[in-house]
């Protein structure tokens, strides 16, 4: 089988890292990276440490608004799909590249397999939520990471076939966690000690694009009573620079460029807590048994909240600070599978006509 995988950003590279290794043992894969957000360091790390191939095709289509990105990607992916003639197009998660990969395939009459299908925040204003719902509608195989995602889809009666596979990010996290624990050099580089700092990521449009919300975010981060290590996403850096608040923030938190996966995971497993608006980081904190405080008022990863490992505080500084010091829950359930999701994803492809 010839599989065309479309990626566009960092978390999708993490997810593809789990699947590509297993996939290439059985099928032919062509990895296409749209360039929505290409992280060369992450790509190198995965290549070196997991044997994950670098994308065979780089479209280099970064920048622009969501609509511009979607238009540019579609214009490039249409001819590419026609030329490559894959048996299936594989997409991950909820980015513009997920949606455009799905549309390009569906319009060419090629089956679409969606990994991380069925996730819902029920916040239609989120560009990611629109991408999820639309991609699920286009997909022939809806590969869900959790029973909640499965239930969400069953209520929507999609055209495609729903299959529970578990979360492919668990596969990667399980593989990396032991090495991340030993990687104290990452903490030394940040100048922090195990258990005594907070690791933060933030880049959601809803938090950084509106200056009033961005100001709340800056004030919240400056109020945290722990050293905060913040590997700064390019979008957040651009918004802070435009608002003139980057230096002020740099005076109160430990800023760094985006980190490679192994260094970031080292910080996550050794942190007192994670403070984030990222979907992936909420889940990775949960898997690492690190308490998480989420800078949003909704989440797709509801199990992390229901089990007490994650608390949603939006940009309320007082609630965030209180949540950072809450005791850890006694129980740690496993709603996202057993670390063998990638094998199930590849098995599921055999079910396509
Ligand atoms: N990540 C990373 N380096 C960093 C910050 C995050 O490797 O400096 C990884 C993180 O471990 C997770 C993914 O990037 O696997 C999350 O990406 P992001 O927050 O961009 O996306 P989201 O999950 O919100 O879609």
Coordinates of C-alpha atoms and ligand atoms in Angstrom, one line a residue:
X1 CA 0.0 0.0 0.0
X2 CA 1.2 3.5 -0.8
X3 CA 0.5 6.0 2.0
X4 CA 0.8 9.7 1.7
X5 CA 1.2 11.3 5.1
X6 CA 0.6 15.1 5.4
X7 CA 2.2 16.9 8.3
X8 CA 2.4 20.6 9.1
X9 CA 3.7 21.2 12.6
X10 CA 5.5 20.0 15.7
X11 CA 2.9 17.8 17.4
X12 CA 2.1 16.1 14.1
X13 CA 5.8 15.2 13.8
X14 CA 5.6 13.7 17.2
X15 CA 2.6 11.6 16.2
X16 CA 4.0 10.6 12.9
X17 CA 7.2 9.5 14.8
X18 CA 5.2 6.8 16.4
X19 CA 3.4 5.6 13.3
X20 CA 6.0 6.0 10.5
X21 CA 8.4 3.4 12.0
X22 CA 5.7 0.7 12.1
X23 CA 4.1 1.8 8.8
X24 CA 7.3 1.6 6.8
X25 CA 7.9 -1.9 7.9
X26 CA 4.8 -2.9 6.0
X27 CA 3.9 -0.2 3.5
X28 CA 5.5 2.5 1.3
X29 CA 5.1 5.9 2.9
X30 CA 5.7 9.4 1.5
X31 CA 5.9 12.1 4.1
X32 CA 4.8 15.5 3.0
X33 CA 5.5 18.5 5.3
X34 CA 3.5 21.6 4.3
X35 CA 5.9 23.9 6.2
X36 CA 3.1 25.4 8.3
X37 CA 5.6 25.2 11.2
X38 CA 8.7 23.2 10.4
X39 CA 11.0 22.5 13.3
X40 CA 14.3 21.3 12.0
X41 CA 15.7 20.4 15.4
X42 CA 12.7 18.2 16.2
X43 CA 13.0 16.5 12.8
X44 CA 16.7 15.8 13.4
X45 CA 16.1 14.4 16.9
X46 CA 13.4 12.1 15.6
X47 CA 15.5 11.0 12.8
X48 CA 18.5 10.3 15.1
X49 CA 16.7 8.8 18.0
X50 CA 13.7 7.0 16.6
X51 CA 14.8 6.4 13.0
X52 CA 12.0 8.5 11.7
X53 CA 12.5 9.6 8.2
X54 CA 12.7 13.3 7.3
X55 CA 9.8 14.4 5.1
X56 CA 10.5 13.4 1.5
X57 CA 8.5 16.4 0.3
X58 CA 8.8 19.9 1.9
X59 CA 6.3 22.4 0.6
X60 CA 7.7 25.3 2.6
X61 CA 4.3 27.0 2.8
X62 CA 4.7 28.9 6.1
X63 CA 3.1 32.2 7.2
X64 CA -0.2 33.9 6.5
X65 CA -3.6 33.7 8.0
X66 CA -5.5 30.5 8.5
X67 CA -7.5 31.1 5.3
X68 CA -4.3 32.0 3.3
X69 CA -2.5 28.9 4.6
X70 CA -5.4 26.7 3.8
X71 CA -5.6 28.1 0.3
X72 CA -1.9 27.8 -0.4
X73 CA -1.8 24.3 0.9
X74 CA -4.7 23.1 -1.1
X75 CA -3.3 24.6 -4.3
X76 CA -0.1 22.6 -3.7
X77 CA -1.6 19.4 -2.3
X78 CA -4.2 18.9 -5.1
X79 CA -1.5 18.4 -7.9
X80 CA 0.7 16.5 -5.5
X81 CA -1.9 13.9 -4.6
X82 CA -2.7 13.5 -8.3
X83 CA 1.0 13.0 -9.1
X84 CA 1.7 10.6 -6.1
X85 CA -1.4 8.5 -6.5
X86 CA -1.5 7.2 -3.0
X87 CA -3.9 4.4 -1.8
X88 CA -4.6 6.4 1.3
X89 CA -3.9 9.9 2.7
X90 CA -3.0 9.8 6.4
X91 CA -3.5 12.9 8.5
X92 CA -3.1 13.7 12.2
X93 CA -4.8 16.0 14.7
X94 CA -6.3 19.3 14.0
X95 CA -4.2 21.7 12.0
X96 CA -4.8 23.4 8.7
X97 CA -2.5 20.7 7.2
X98 CA -4.9 18.0 8.6
X99 CA -7.8 19.6 6.9
X100 CA -6.1 20.4 3.6
X101 CA -4.6 16.9 3.4
X102 CA -8.1 15.5 3.9
X103 CA -9.8 17.8 1.3
X104 CA -7.1 17.2 -1.3
X105 CA -7.5 13.4 -0.9
X106 CA -11.3 13.4 -0.8
X107 CA -11.6 15.5 -3.9
X108 CA -9.3 13.1 -5.7
X109 CA -11.4 10.1 -4.5
X110 CA -8.6 8.8 -2.3
X111 CA -9.5 7.4 1.2
X112 CA -8.6 9.5 4.2
X113 CA -7.4 8.1 7.5
X114 CA -7.6 10.5 10.4
X115 CA -5.5 9.8 13.5
X116 CA -6.8 11.5 16.6
X117 CA -10.3 11.7 15.2
X118 CA -13.3 12.5 17.4
X119 CA -11.6 15.0 19.7
X120 CA -13.9 17.9 20.6
X121 CA -13.5 21.0 22.8
X122 CA -17.0 22.1 21.9
X123 CA -15.5 25.6 21.3
X124 CA -16.4 26.3 17.6
X125 CA -14.4 29.6 17.8
X126 CA -11.1 27.5 17.9
X127 CA -9.6 27.1 14.5
X128 CA -8.5 23.6 15.6
X129 CA -12.1 22.6 16.5
X130 CA -13.2 23.6 13.0
X131 CA -10.4 21.5 11.5
X132 CA -11.3 18.5 13.6
X133 CA -15.0 18.5 12.8
X134 CA -14.4 19.1 9.0
X135 CA -11.6 16.5 8.8
X136 CA -13.8 13.9 10.5
X137 CA -16.5 14.6 8.0
X138 CA -14.1 13.9 5.2
X139 CA -12.5 10.7 6.6
X140 CA -13.0 7.1 5.7
X141 CA -11.2 5.8 8.8
X142 CA -11.7 7.7 12.0
X143 CA -9.0 6.4 14.4
X144 CA -9.8 7.6 17.9
X145 CA -7.4 8.0 20.8
X146 CA -10.0 7.6 23.7
X147 CA -13.4 6.2 24.4
X148 CA -14.7 9.8 24.9
X149 CA -13.6 10.6 21.3
X150 CA -15.4 7.4 20.1
X151 CA -18.6 8.4 21.9
X152 CA -18.3 11.9 20.4
X153 CA -18.2 10.5 16.9
X154 CA -20.9 7.9 17.5
X155 CA -23.3 10.8 18.2
X156 CA -22.3 12.5 15.0
X157 CA -22.9 9.5 12.7
X158 CA -19.9 10.2 10.4
X159 CA -19.7 8.6 7.0
X160 CA -16.4 6.8 7.8
X161 CA -15.6 3.8 10.0
X162 CA -14.8 4.6 13.7
X163 CA -12.0 2.6 15.3
X164 CA -10.5 2.9 18.8
X165 CA -6.7 2.6 18.5
X166 CA -5.5 4.6 21.6
X167 CA -3.2 7.6 21.4
X168 CA -0.1 7.5 19.3
X169 CA 1.5 10.1 21.5
X170 CA 1.5 7.6 24.4
X171 CA 3.7 5.4 22.2
X172 CA 6.3 8.2 21.8
X173 CA 6.0 9.3 25.4
X174 CA 6.6 5.8 26.7
X175 CA 9.6 5.4 24.5
X176 CA 11.2 8.7 25.5
X177 CA 10.3 9.1 29.1
X178 CA 13.1 6.9 30.6
X179 CA 15.7 8.9 28.7
X180 CA 14.1 12.2 29.5
X181 CA 14.3 11.4 33.2
X182 CA 18.0 11.0 32.9
X183 CA 18.4 14.1 30.8
X184 CA 19.3 16.5 33.7
X185 CA 21.5 18.5 31.4
X186 CA 18.3 20.1 30.0
X187 CA 17.5 21.3 33.5
X188 CA 21.0 22.6 34.0
X189 CA 20.8 24.5 30.7
X190 CA 17.6 26.2 31.9
X191 CA 19.2 26.8 35.3
X192 CA 16.5 24.9 37.3
X193 CA 16.4 22.0 39.8
X194 CA 14.1 19.0 39.7
X195 CA 10.6 19.6 41.2
X196 CA 11.3 23.3 41.8
X197 CA 10.1 24.9 38.6
X198 CA 7.1 25.2 36.3
X199 CA 7.4 24.5 32.6
X200 CA 5.2 26.6 30.4
X201 CA 4.1 26.5 26.7
X202 CA 1.6 29.0 25.2
X203 CA 0.7 29.8 21.7
X204 CA -3.1 29.4 21.2
X205 CA -4.6 32.2 19.1
X206 CA -7.2 32.9 21.7
X207 CA -4.4 33.7 24.3
X208 CA -1.8 35.5 22.2
X209 CA -3.5 37.2 19.3
X210 CA -5.7 39.6 21.3
X211 CA -3.5 42.2 23.2
X212 CA -5.9 42.3 26.2
X213 CA -5.7 38.5 26.6
X214 CA -1.9 38.6 26.0
X215 CA -1.5 41.2 28.8
X216 CA -3.4 38.9 31.2
X217 CA -1.1 36.1 30.2
X218 CA 2.0 38.1 30.8
X219 CA 0.7 39.2 34.2
X220 CA -0.2 35.6 35.1
X221 CA 3.2 34.3 34.2
X222 CA 5.0 37.1 36.1
X223 CA 2.9 36.3 39.2
X224 CA 3.8 32.5 39.4
X225 CA 5.8 31.9 42.6
X226 CA 8.2 29.4 40.9
X227 CA 10.9 29.8 38.3
X228 CA 8.9 29.5 35.0
X229 CA 10.8 28.0 32.0
X230 CA 9.1 29.1 28.8
X231 CA 10.3 27.8 25.5
X232 CA 8.8 30.5 23.3
X233 CA 6.6 29.5 20.3
X234 CA 7.4 31.7 17.3
X235 CA 3.8 33.0 17.2
X236 CA 3.9 34.0 20.9
X237 CA 7.3 35.7 20.4
X238 CA 6.0 37.7 17.5
X239 CA 2.9 38.9 19.4
X240 CA 5.0 39.8 22.5
X241 CA 7.5 41.7 20.4
X242 CA 4.7 43.6 18.6
X243 CA 3.1 44.5 21.9
X244 CA 6.5 45.6 23.4
X245 CA 6.2 43.2 26.3
X246 CA 9.0 40.7 25.5
X247 CA 11.7 42.3 27.7
X248 CA 9.3 42.7 30.6
X249 CA 8.5 39.0 30.4
X250 CA 12.1 38.0 30.0
X251 CA 12.8 39.8 33.3
X252 CA 10.5 37.5 35.2
X253 CA 10.6 34.1 33.4
X254 CA 13.3 31.9 31.9
X255 CA 12.8 32.3 28.1
X256 CA 14.3 29.9 25.6
X257 CA 13.8 29.1 22.0
X258 CA 11.5 26.1 21.2
X259 CA 13.3 22.9 22.5
X260 CA 13.9 19.5 21.0
X261 CA 11.4 16.8 22.2
X262 CA 13.9 15.1 24.5
X263 CA 14.9 18.4 26.3
X264 CA 11.3 19.5 26.5
X265 CA 10.2 16.1 27.9
X266 CA 13.0 16.3 30.4
X267 CA 11.6 19.6 31.7
X268 CA 8.1 18.2 31.7
X269 CA 8.9 15.0 33.7
X270 CA 11.0 17.0 36.3
X271 CA 8.7 20.0 36.7
X272 CA 6.7 20.8 39.8
X273 CA 3.9 21.5 37.3
X274 CA 3.1 22.3 33.6
X275 CA 1.3 25.5 32.7
X276 CA 0.1 25.3 29.1
X277 CA -2.5 26.0 26.5
X278 CA -1.2 23.2 24.3
X279 CA -3.3 20.1 23.7
X280 CA -0.3 17.7 23.5
X281 CA 1.4 19.1 26.6
X282 CA -1.7 18.6 28.8
X283 CA -1.7 15.0 27.8
X284 CA 2.1 14.5 28.1
X285 CA 2.0 16.0 31.6
X286 CA -0.7 13.6 32.5
X287 CA 1.3 10.7 31.2
X288 CA 4.4 11.9 33.0
X289 CA 2.3 12.3 36.2
X290 CA 3.1 15.9 36.4
X291 CA 0.3 18.2 37.6
X292 CA -1.0 20.4 34.8
X293 CA -2.7 23.8 34.9
X294 CA -4.3 24.7 31.6
X295 CA -4.6 28.2 30.3
X296 CA -7.9 27.6 28.6
X297 CA -11.5 27.1 29.7
X298 CA -12.2 24.0 27.6
X299 CA -10.2 21.0 26.7
X300 CA -10.5 18.0 24.4
X301 CA -8.5 15.8 26.9
X302 CA -11.3 15.7 29.4
X303 CA -10.0 12.6 31.1
X304 CA -7.0 14.6 32.4
X305 CA -9.3 17.0 34.1
X306 CA -11.8 14.4 35.4
X307 CA -9.0 12.4 37.0
X308 CA -7.7 15.6 38.8
X309 CA -4.3 15.7 37.0
X310 CA -5.3 18.8 35.0
X311 CA -7.2 22.0 36.0
X312 CA -8.6 24.5 33.6
X313 CA -8.1 28.1 34.8
X314 CA -8.3 30.2 31.5
X315 CA -6.1 33.3 32.2
X316 CA -7.2 33.7 35.9
X317 CA -3.9 34.3 37.7
X318 CA -5.3 33.6 41.2
X319 CA -6.8 30.3 40.1
X320 CA -3.7 29.3 38.3
X321 CA -1.5 29.9 41.4
X322 CA -3.8 28.0 43.6
X323 CA -4.0 25.1 41.1
X324 CA -0.2 25.0 40.9
X325 CA 0.0 23.9 44.5
X326 CA -2.8 21.4 44.7
X327 CA -1.9 17.9 45.9
X328 CA -1.4 15.2 43.2
X329 CA -4.3 12.8 42.8
X330 CA -3.8 9.3 44.3
X331 CA -5.1 7.5 41.2
X332 CA -3.7 7.6 37.6
X333 CA -6.0 6.0 35.1
X334 CA -4.9 5.1 31.5
X335 CA -7.7 6.4 29.2
X336 CA -5.3 6.8 26.2
X337 CA -4.3 3.3 25.5
X338 CA -1.4 1.0 26.2
X339 CA 1.4 2.5 24.1
X340 CA 0.7 0.3 21.0
X341 CA -1.6 2.7 19.1
X342 CA 0.7 2.9 16.1
X343 CA 0.4 -0.8 15.4
X344 CA -3.4 -0.5 15.5
X345 CA -3.3 2.5 13.2
X346 CA -1.3 0.5 10.6
X347 CA -3.5 -2.6 11.1
X348 CA -6.6 -0.4 10.5
X349 CA -5.3 0.7 7.1
X350 CA -5.7 -2.9 5.9
X351 CA -9.5 -2.4 6.3
X352 CA -9.7 0.2 3.6
X353 CA -11.2 -1.0 0.4
Ligands
LIG1 N1 7.3 20.4 22.3 C1 8.6 20.4 22.0 N2 9.4 21.5 22.3 C2 8.9 22.6 22.9 C3 7.5 22.6 23.2 C4 6.7 21.5 22.9 O1 9.1 19.4 21.5 O2 9.7 23.5 23.1 C5 6.4 19.2 22.0 C6 5.6 18.7 23.1 O3 6.3 17.7 23.8 C7 4.4 18.2 22.4 C8 4.2 19.0 21.2 O4 5.5 19.7 21.0 O5 4.6 16.8 21.9 C9 3.1 20.0 21.5 O6 3.1 21.0 20.5 P1 2.3 22.3 20.5 O7 2.1 22.8 21.9 O8 2.9 23.1 19.4 O9 0.9 21.8 19.9 P2 -0.5 21.4 20.4 O10 -0.4 20.1 21.1 O11 -1.1 22.5 21.2 O12 -1.3 21.2 19.1

